[in-house]
Amino acid sequence: MTKIAPFKALVYNQEKIKDLSQVVCPPYDIISPAKQIYYHESSPYNLIHILLGRDIAGEDKYRRAKRYFGDWLEDQILLQEKSPAIYFYSQQYHLRGEVRTRLGFIALLGLESKGKSIFGHEHTRLEPKEDRLRLLRQVKANLSPIFAVFSDHKRIIQRTYQQHVQDQKPFIDIVDDEKTAHKLWKLDSPEVISGIISGMSAENIFIADGHHRYEVACAYREELKKKLGGIPEDAGCNYILSYFTNVESRGLSILPIHRLVKLNPALDVKNLLTPIGEYFDIEEIKEKERFFFLLEKAGETEHVLGMYKDRIYRLLRLKNIKMLDKMAADKSKLYRSLDVSILNYLVLKTALKMDLDDKEGIVFSANTEELIGKVNSDGRFIAFFLNPVKMREIMSIALSGERMPAKSTYFYPKVLSGLVVNKFD
């Protein structure tokens, strides 16, 4: 059974913070070093000062985050709402020249203790989990929601929007630095809340973004149970702040996460293509626009990867689907058929003899221009491009109990951090 609950959110005091766009930021794990500086300098009250503080020699950034959080509460930069609520959330954005809108809501999701209704699909790493756990111990709050999807057969989101939202003025209405418009409405009617809770009770929940934060929330709860000898069922640490949207919505966009690979300087393109050519037919493409068009088109019917090196684009078409049987023998057929798995096992691990956990040698990014620019400016790098994973593949992997390789999906746009915060009692 899925447990959904309203909460008394911490929100920015709009009498003191006149421009909320200056104090919000994306989730911590997609903020580049350059963007980290940008958000730190945008306002002394941008949530990033707590969410992803600077590393300063001799200073504990987690304790500093706790101090900032306490100061902002004391100075009424952040205010706690008087009544528990669920927050309806609209995001209007541009993708490939098309205007899209994604609707959803933010509420608390009960961490599972019995049964199985919450499913993850991506592998997590120890280092970011340790980082988030150290922060959670200090601030004792969910600073940003995880991103969850579900099959909204009962049209909970659409009906809520039509009956209780569309004719009301949002209490937050901002445009971020990517030109995405964010609107938030407060739903505090007990009747409306009860309807959402009841409608969600039988739904399976799939974590789209926030696997590390979910696992950290579970670990933190277990820590408190052991420390206190048990915790009440309604304790704040039994829940995690979550954003919910319909898996069938046209406004739900999944982008691929590409790879920038650092090569051995002695390895030239000819030596690189020889081992790759054992598994793939290689086609050179000169024009960038045609390359990405063909990559997407070919991905509808076959397994194809993109590659960029020495200002030449190449399509890598898998020669024989039976080659998938030779890789990752402990994984399912579906796992082996993912393009990201093919890239990992046949190209990076087998052809290039790389360690898939090499943080210095493999960099992840959804920004194709950023990777192309890096390859052009530094001959040690090569870029590999992927088509996006399909939602049905994500759900099938999750339901089977498997996990996709790390950094397989990029749900766009991201849910902003700083719209609402859930502070534990």
Short mmCIF file of N, CA, C and O in Angstrom, two decimals, residues 101-103 245-253:
data_model
loop_
_atom_site.label_atom_id
_atom_site.label_comp_id
_atom_site.label_asym_id
_atom_site.label_seq_id
_atom_site.Cartn_x
_atom_site.Cartn_y
_atom_site.Cartn_z
N THR A 101 3.89 20.95 -21.25
CA THR A 101 3.52 21.22 -19.86
C THR A 101 3.43 19.89 -19.10
O THR A 101 2.81 18.94 -19.58
N ARG A 102 4.07 19.86 -17.95
CA ARG A 102 4.00 18.67 -17.10
C ARG A 102 3.31 19.05 -15.79
O ARG A 102 3.68 20.04 -15.15
N LEU A 103 2.31 18.29 -15.43
CA LEU A 103 1.55 18.53 -14.20
C LEU A 103 1.85 17.44 -13.18
O LEU A 103 2.08 16.28 -13.55
N THR A 245 4.14 12.50 -10.81
CA THR A 245 3.54 12.84 -12.09
C THR A 245 3.12 11.57 -12.82
O THR A 245 3.57 10.47 -12.49
N ASN A 246 2.27 11.74 -13.81
CA ASN A 246 1.69 10.62 -14.56
C ASN A 246 2.69 10.08 -15.57
O ASN A 246 3.21 10.82 -16.41
N VAL A 247 2.93 8.78 -15.52
CA VAL A 247 3.89 8.17 -16.42
C VAL A 247 3.43 8.23 -17.88
O VAL A 247 4.24 8.14 -18.81
N GLU A 248 2.13 8.40 -18.10
CA GLU A 248 1.60 8.45 -19.46
C GLU A 248 1.54 9.87 -20.03
O GLU A 248 1.15 10.06 -21.19
N SER A 249 1.91 10.85 -19.26
CA SER A 249 1.76 12.24 -19.69
C SER A 249 2.71 12.60 -20.84
O SER A 249 3.87 12.20 -20.86
N ARG A 250 2.20 13.37 -21.80
CA ARG A 250 3.04 13.87 -22.89
C ARG A 250 4.07 14.86 -22.38
O ARG A 250 5.08 15.12 -23.04
N GLY A 251 3.81 15.41 -21.22
CA GLY A 251 4.74 16.37 -20.65
C GLY A 251 5.94 15.73 -19.96
O GLY A 251 6.84 16.44 -19.52
N LEU A 252 5.94 14.40 -19.88
CA LEU A 252 7.06 13.69 -19.25
C LEU A 252 8.11 13.39 -20.31
O LEU A 252 7.91 12.57 -21.20
N SER A 253 9.24 14.06 -20.22
CA SER A 253 10.31 13.90 -21.21
C SER A 253 11.52 13.21 -20.59
O SER A 253 11.95 13.58 -19.50
#
